[in-house]
Every structure is written in structure tokens, then in C-alpha cells.
């Protein structure tokens, strides 16, 4: 009797039939893949929610919405035009303009002339924006380090070993690189 494929959606390891076209995959393999994708989606959603709520509980001074934090993170690399920010964040330009308006009011960003086009401006982090981003990052690092330390060693190791695969998954989802680039 040959072993049956593992179709338990809670299975820790799932490897689709490598090299076979999707049409050749069995219904059971497809169901397992969908169940694992649903589980991953659920875990990521709960993790993001837990991070947002815990940071505000443990660090009540932190009040920036994630959309604004993500803009600050993007601007930390270099000043960008609103349209460039919108494209990178995959948001509508008017949404980014509204978020930028709030960051301007808070003093975290400013407008700079674009050296390549005097008709437009680039948005850049101010020193206060850099400091806010550093504070936010340190608070999250402390919160995550504390949570990781509370895990049993094997679970903590498993989380850390999953990071390269999660980074590749993030790239694949964002379209910024092929999942096999770093292999």
C-alpha cells in the first residue's frame, strides 16, 4: 500500500508536486494548498493586528497609522514625488496626498524642489520624521524581541528559519523580484 499524500490543512510541511503543471495536480493537493494559503493569510492578519494593538498598549505615545508609517519607511531611502510614492505603495495618488498632508502637519516630512523638474516637488523626511521612524522601529523591535523570547526555543528557531522564505514570499507578492532570485 502506497502512502497517501498529506492533505491535512494543519500539516506543517506541504510541498506541491515539483515540476508538474498545475493542471496535473490532484484535487487533494489543490485543497491542501488552498487550506495552507488560508492559514497563512489568517496568521499574517492576526500578527499584523497584534503588532498594531500591542504597540499602542505598550507604547501609548505611538499614534501613527500604519499607512503613514509605511510612507515614512519608503521615504527613509530617498525623497520621492507623490506619484512615485503612490506607485510604490500601490495606493491612489489622492490617498497618498492625504497621508502626506497629515505627515506635513506633524512635521515628519517636507516638500523639496525636484532638481529634475521644477514644476514638481519631492517629499522628504525631516529630522523629526527620521526620529519618529527610529522610535517606531525600536518600539517594534523591543516588542517582537520580548514576544520571541517568550516562545520555546524550537518555536523561536522555527520562526527565525522561516524568515528567508517569508522575505521571498513578500517579494513575489509585491512584484519586486522572482521568488527564485536569491537561491
PDB file of C-alpha atoms in Angstrom:
ATOM      1  CA  UNK A   1       0.000   0.000   0.000  1.00  0.00           C
ATOM      2  CA  UNK A   2       1.489   3.345  -1.026  1.00  0.00           C
ATOM      3  CA  UNK A   3       1.486   6.273   1.394  1.00  0.00           C
ATOM      4  CA  UNK A   4      -1.331   8.771   0.977  1.00  0.00           C
ATOM      5  CA  UNK A   5      -0.453  12.415   0.340  1.00  0.00           C
ATOM      6  CA  UNK A   6      -0.740  14.607   3.392  1.00  0.00           C
ATOM      7  CA  UNK A   7      -3.882  16.682   2.873  1.00  0.00           C
ATOM      8  CA  UNK A   8      -4.300  17.840   6.447  1.00  0.00           C
ATOM      9  CA  UNK A   9      -4.584  21.657   6.177  1.00  0.00           C
ATOM     10  CA  UNK A  10      -2.808  21.989   9.510  1.00  0.00           C
ATOM     11  CA  UNK A  11       0.142  19.959   8.284  1.00  0.00           C
ATOM     12  CA  UNK A  12       3.393  21.742   8.982  1.00  0.00           C
ATOM     13  CA  UNK A  13       5.041  20.743   5.711  1.00  0.00           C
ATOM     14  CA  UNK A  14       3.458  20.874   2.288  1.00  0.00           C
ATOM     15  CA  UNK A  15       5.334  20.569  -0.924  1.00  0.00           C
ATOM     16  CA  UNK A  16       3.348  20.716  -4.172  1.00  0.00           C
ATOM     17  CA  UNK A  17       4.386  18.262  -6.833  1.00  0.00           C
ATOM     18  CA  UNK A  18       7.530  19.913  -8.108  1.00  0.00           C
ATOM     19  CA  UNK A  19       7.818  20.242 -11.825  1.00  0.00           C
ATOM     20  CA  UNK A  20       4.275  19.215 -12.648  1.00  0.00           C
ATOM     21  CA  UNK A  21       1.925  21.702 -14.294  1.00  0.00           C
ATOM     22  CA  UNK A  22      -0.904  22.960 -12.095  1.00  0.00           C
ATOM     23  CA  UNK A  23      -3.434  21.097 -14.278  1.00  0.00           C
ATOM     24  CA  UNK A  24      -1.878  17.774 -13.245  1.00  0.00           C
ATOM     25  CA  UNK A  25      -2.189  18.437  -9.539  1.00  0.00           C
ATOM     26  CA  UNK A  26      -4.795  16.425  -7.757  1.00  0.00           C
ATOM     27  CA  UNK A  27      -7.857  17.977  -6.200  1.00  0.00           C
ATOM     28  CA  UNK A  28      -6.481  16.951  -2.807  1.00  0.00           C
ATOM     29  CA  UNK A  29      -3.214  18.797  -3.438  1.00  0.00           C
ATOM     30  CA  UNK A  30      -5.146  21.882  -4.554  1.00  0.00           C
ATOM     31  CA  UNK A  31      -7.354  21.714  -1.452  1.00  0.00           C
ATOM     32  CA  UNK A  32      -4.304  21.392   0.792  1.00  0.00           C
ATOM     33  CA  UNK A  33      -2.586  24.326  -0.927  1.00  0.00           C
ATOM     34  CA  UNK A  34      -5.699  26.496  -0.544  1.00  0.00           C
ATOM     35  CA  UNK A  35      -6.070  25.493   3.112  1.00  0.00           C
ATOM     36  CA  UNK A  36      -2.445  26.369   3.824  1.00  0.00           C
ATOM     37  CA  UNK A  37      -2.772  29.689   1.979  1.00  0.00           C
ATOM     38  CA  UNK A  38      -5.852  30.467   4.086  1.00  0.00           C
ATOM     39  CA  UNK A  39      -3.964  29.552   7.257  1.00  0.00           C
ATOM     40  CA  UNK A  40      -1.003  31.755   6.258  1.00  0.00           C
ATOM     41  CA  UNK A  41      -3.365  34.644   5.472  1.00  0.00           C
ATOM     42  CA  UNK A  42      -5.037  34.246   8.852  1.00  0.00           C
ATOM     43  CA  UNK A  43      -1.732  34.132  10.741  1.00  0.00           C
ATOM     44  CA  UNK A  44      -0.360  37.191   8.916  1.00  0.00           C
ATOM     45  CA  UNK A  45      -3.577  39.130   9.571  1.00  0.00           C
ATOM     46  CA  UNK A  46      -3.574  38.224  13.274  1.00  0.00           C
ATOM     47  CA  UNK A  47       0.148  39.045  13.565  1.00  0.00           C
ATOM     48  CA  UNK A  48      -0.308  42.500  11.999  1.00  0.00           C
ATOM     49  CA  UNK A  49      -3.325  43.191  14.224  1.00  0.00           C
ATOM     50  CA  UNK A  50      -1.457  42.006  17.338  1.00  0.00           C
ATOM     51  CA  UNK A  51       1.544  44.189  16.484  1.00  0.00           C
ATOM     52  CA  UNK A  52      -0.638  47.251  15.922  1.00  0.00           C
ATOM     53  CA  UNK A  53      -2.608  46.810  19.134  1.00  0.00           C
ATOM     54  CA  UNK A  54       0.365  45.792  21.298  1.00  0.00           C
ATOM     55  CA  UNK A  55       2.464  48.735  20.191  1.00  0.00           C
ATOM     56  CA  UNK A  56      -0.318  51.120  21.200  1.00  0.00           C
ATOM     57  CA  UNK A  57      -0.859  49.315  24.505  1.00  0.00           C
ATOM     58  CA  UNK A  58       2.801  49.114  25.441  1.00  0.00           C
ATOM     59  CA  UNK A  59       3.790  52.449  23.862  1.00  0.00           C
ATOM     60  CA  UNK A  60       0.722  54.726  24.049  1.00  0.00           C
ATOM     61  CA  UNK A  61       2.628  57.636  22.506  1.00  0.00           C
ATOM     62  CA  UNK A  62       2.672  55.728  19.195  1.00  0.00           C
ATOM     63  CA  UNK A  63      -0.307  57.012  17.255  1.00  0.00           C
ATOM     64  CA  UNK A  64       0.745  56.917  13.603  1.00  0.00           C
ATOM     65  CA  UNK A  65      -1.483  54.788  11.396  1.00  0.00           C
ATOM     66  CA  UNK A  66       0.355  52.006   9.560  1.00  0.00           C
ATOM     67  CA  UNK A  67      -0.217  53.700   6.188  1.00  0.00           C
ATOM     68  CA  UNK A  68       1.749  56.734   7.414  1.00  0.00           C
ATOM     69  CA  UNK A  69       4.490  54.554   8.923  1.00  0.00           C
ATOM     70  CA  UNK A  70       4.828  52.712   5.617  1.00  0.00           C
ATOM     71  CA  UNK A  71       5.221  56.034   3.790  1.00  0.00           C
ATOM     72  CA  UNK A  72       7.910  57.110   6.259  1.00  0.00           C
ATOM     73  CA  UNK A  73       9.702  53.785   5.725  1.00  0.00           C
ATOM     74  CA  UNK A  74       9.595  54.259   1.960  1.00  0.00           C
ATOM     75  CA  UNK A  75      10.834  57.852   2.219  1.00  0.00           C
ATOM     76  CA  UNK A  76      13.701  56.844   4.515  1.00  0.00           C
ATOM     77  CA  UNK A  77      15.591  55.591   1.459  1.00  0.00           C
ATOM     78  CA  UNK A  78      15.195  58.759  -0.627  1.00  0.00           C
ATOM     79  CA  UNK A  79      12.815  61.648  -1.327  1.00  0.00           C
ATOM     80  CA  UNK A  80      10.094  60.806  -3.868  1.00  0.00           C
ATOM     81  CA  UNK A  81       7.321  62.500  -5.783  1.00  0.00           C
ATOM     82  CA  UNK A  82       3.743  61.759  -4.677  1.00  0.00           C
ATOM     83  CA  UNK A  83       3.142  59.712  -7.842  1.00  0.00           C
ATOM     84  CA  UNK A  84       6.250  57.614  -7.179  1.00  0.00           C
ATOM     85  CA  UNK A  85       5.148  57.050  -3.588  1.00  0.00           C
ATOM     86  CA  UNK A  86       1.690  56.035  -4.748  1.00  0.00           C
ATOM     87  CA  UNK A  87       3.129  53.538  -7.221  1.00  0.00           C
ATOM     88  CA  UNK A  88       5.483  52.016  -4.647  1.00  0.00           C
ATOM     89  CA  UNK A  89       2.759  51.749  -2.026  1.00  0.00           C
ATOM     90  CA  UNK A  90       0.174  50.642  -4.599  1.00  0.00           C
ATOM     91  CA  UNK A  91      -2.186  53.362  -3.461  1.00  0.00           C
ATOM     92  CA  UNK A  92      -4.127  56.010  -5.318  1.00  0.00           C
ATOM     93  CA  UNK A  93      -2.223  59.308  -5.640  1.00  0.00           C
ATOM     94  CA  UNK A  94      -5.024  61.209  -3.875  1.00  0.00           C
ATOM     95  CA  UNK A  95      -4.801  58.774  -0.932  1.00  0.00           C
ATOM     96  CA  UNK A  96      -1.052  59.354  -0.708  1.00  0.00           C
ATOM     97  CA  UNK A  97      -1.597  63.124  -0.956  1.00  0.00           C
ATOM     98  CA  UNK A  98      -3.947  62.949   2.038  1.00  0.00           C
ATOM     99  CA  UNK A  99      -1.463  60.904   4.050  1.00  0.00           C
ATOM    100  CA  UNK A 100       1.353  63.289   3.088  1.00  0.00           C
ATOM    101  CA  UNK A 101      -0.793  66.209   4.236  1.00  0.00           C
ATOM    102  CA  UNK A 102      -1.054  64.676   7.711  1.00  0.00           C
ATOM    103  CA  UNK A 103       2.686  63.958   7.798  1.00  0.00           C
ATOM    104  CA  UNK A 104       3.404  67.561   6.712  1.00  0.00           C
ATOM    105  CA  UNK A 105       1.188  68.873   9.546  1.00  0.00           C
ATOM    106  CA  UNK A 106       3.046  66.666  12.034  1.00  0.00           C
ATOM    107  CA  UNK A 107       6.392  67.958  10.738  1.00  0.00           C
ATOM    108  CA  UNK A 108       7.606  64.479   9.713  1.00  0.00           C
ATOM    109  CA  UNK A 109       8.033  65.324   6.025  1.00  0.00           C
ATOM    110  CA  UNK A 110       8.560  68.408   3.897  1.00  0.00           C
ATOM    111  CA  UNK A 111       8.381  69.308   0.248  1.00  0.00           C
ATOM    112  CA  UNK A 112      11.616  69.859  -1.651  1.00  0.00           C
ATOM    113  CA  UNK A 113      12.057  71.120  -5.190  1.00  0.00           C
ATOM    114  CA  UNK A 114      12.662  68.317  -7.660  1.00  0.00           C
ATOM    115  CA  UNK A 115      16.013  69.026  -9.311  1.00  0.00           C
ATOM    116  CA  UNK A 116      14.880  67.268 -12.480  1.00  0.00           C
ATOM    117  CA  UNK A 117      11.535  69.070 -12.813  1.00  0.00           C
ATOM    118  CA  UNK A 118      10.895  72.467 -11.220  1.00  0.00           C
ATOM    119  CA  UNK A 119       7.134  72.021 -11.631  1.00  0.00           C
ATOM    120  CA  UNK A 120       7.032  69.170  -9.130  1.00  0.00           C
ATOM    121  CA  UNK A 121       8.182  68.579  -5.594  1.00  0.00           C
ATOM    122  CA  UNK A 122       9.654  65.616  -3.846  1.00  0.00           C
ATOM    123  CA  UNK A 123       8.581  64.563  -0.384  1.00  0.00           C
ATOM    124  CA  UNK A 124      11.429  64.028   2.077  1.00  0.00           C
ATOM    125  CA  UNK A 125      11.688  63.002   5.715  1.00  0.00           C
ATOM    126  CA  UNK A 126      12.566  65.741   8.152  1.00  0.00           C
ATOM    127  CA  UNK A 127      14.794  65.042  11.147  1.00  0.00           C
ATOM    128  CA  UNK A 128      11.596  64.691  13.193  1.00  0.00           C
ATOM    129  CA  UNK A 129      10.355  62.121  10.654  1.00  0.00           C
ATOM    130  CA  UNK A 130      13.589  60.162  10.871  1.00  0.00           C
ATOM    131  CA  UNK A 131      13.369  60.241  14.685  1.00  0.00           C
ATOM    132  CA  UNK A 132       9.715  59.154  14.653  1.00  0.00           C
ATOM    133  CA  UNK A 133      10.590  56.261  12.353  1.00  0.00           C
ATOM    134  CA  UNK A 134      13.556  55.241  14.560  1.00  0.00           C
ATOM    135  CA  UNK A 135      11.346  55.362  17.669  1.00  0.00           C
ATOM    136  CA  UNK A 136       8.646  53.310  15.950  1.00  0.00           C
ATOM    137  CA  UNK A 137      11.210  50.761  14.757  1.00  0.00           C
ATOM    138  CA  UNK A 138      12.848  50.430  18.186  1.00  0.00           C
ATOM    139  CA  UNK A 139       9.466  50.012  19.881  1.00  0.00           C
ATOM    140  CA  UNK A 140       8.523  47.238  17.457  1.00  0.00           C
ATOM    141  CA  UNK A 141      11.910  45.567  17.789  1.00  0.00           C
ATOM    142  CA  UNK A 142      11.584  45.545  21.590  1.00  0.00           C
ATOM    143  CA  UNK A 143       8.025  44.223  21.395  1.00  0.00           C
ATOM    144  CA  UNK A 144       8.957  41.463  18.949  1.00  0.00           C
ATOM    145  CA  UNK A 145      12.110  40.513  20.875  1.00  0.00           C
ATOM    146  CA  UNK A 146      10.071  40.150  24.066  1.00  0.00           C
ATOM    147  CA  UNK A 147       7.456  38.033  22.291  1.00  0.00           C
ATOM    148  CA  UNK A 148      10.118  35.864  20.626  1.00  0.00           C
ATOM    149  CA  UNK A 149      11.860  35.319  23.965  1.00  0.00           C
ATOM    150  CA  UNK A 150       8.581  34.042  25.413  1.00  0.00           C
ATOM    151  CA  UNK A 151       8.459  31.223  22.844  1.00  0.00           C
ATOM    152  CA  UNK A 152      10.017  27.821  23.426  1.00  0.00           C
ATOM    153  CA  UNK A 153      13.456  27.624  21.774  1.00  0.00           C
ATOM    154  CA  UNK A 154      12.362  25.288  18.969  1.00  0.00           C
ATOM    155  CA  UNK A 155       9.444  27.562  18.040  1.00  0.00           C
ATOM    156  CA  UNK A 156      11.651  30.661  18.150  1.00  0.00           C
ATOM    157  CA  UNK A 157      14.167  28.897  15.896  1.00  0.00           C
ATOM    158  CA  UNK A 158      11.375  27.870  13.503  1.00  0.00           C
ATOM    159  CA  UNK A 159      10.192  31.482  13.232  1.00  0.00           C
ATOM    160  CA  UNK A 160      13.715  32.690  12.523  1.00  0.00           C
ATOM    161  CA  UNK A 161      14.355  29.926   9.981  1.00  0.00           C
ATOM    162  CA  UNK A 162      11.161  30.925   8.145  1.00  0.00           C
ATOM    163  CA  UNK A 163      12.394  34.494   7.551  1.00  0.00           C
ATOM    164  CA  UNK A 164      14.209  33.887   4.235  1.00  0.00           C
ATOM    165  CA  UNK A 165      11.154  32.165   2.787  1.00  0.00           C
ATOM    166  CA  UNK A 166       8.850  34.911   4.059  1.00  0.00           C
ATOM    167  CA  UNK A 167      11.107  37.548   2.500  1.00  0.00           C
ATOM    168  CA  UNK A 168      10.912  35.739  -0.846  1.00  0.00           C
ATOM    169  CA  UNK A 169       7.141  35.463  -0.475  1.00  0.00           C
ATOM    170  CA  UNK A 170       6.899  39.208   0.193  1.00  0.00           C
ATOM    171  CA  UNK A 171       8.958  39.921  -2.927  1.00  0.00           C
ATOM    172  CA  UNK A 172       6.851  37.576  -5.033  1.00  0.00           C
ATOM    173  CA  UNK A 173       3.648  39.228  -3.821  1.00  0.00           C
ATOM    174  CA  UNK A 174       4.963  42.758  -4.326  1.00  0.00           C
ATOM    175  CA  UNK A 175       6.348  42.013  -7.764  1.00  0.00           C
ATOM    176  CA  UNK A 176       9.808  43.258  -6.787  1.00  0.00           C
ATOM    177  CA  UNK A 177      11.624  40.085  -7.633  1.00  0.00           C
ATOM    178  CA  UNK A 178      11.222  36.497  -8.571  1.00  0.00           C
ATOM    179  CA  UNK A 179      10.965  34.003  -5.704  1.00  0.00           C
ATOM    180  CA  UNK A 180      13.962  32.084  -7.068  1.00  0.00           C
ATOM    181  CA  UNK A 181      16.316  35.102  -7.396  1.00  0.00           C
ATOM    182  CA  UNK A 182      18.170  34.533  -4.130  1.00  0.00           C
ATOM    183  CA  UNK A 183      18.596  30.783  -4.431  1.00  0.00           C
TER     184      UNK A 183
END
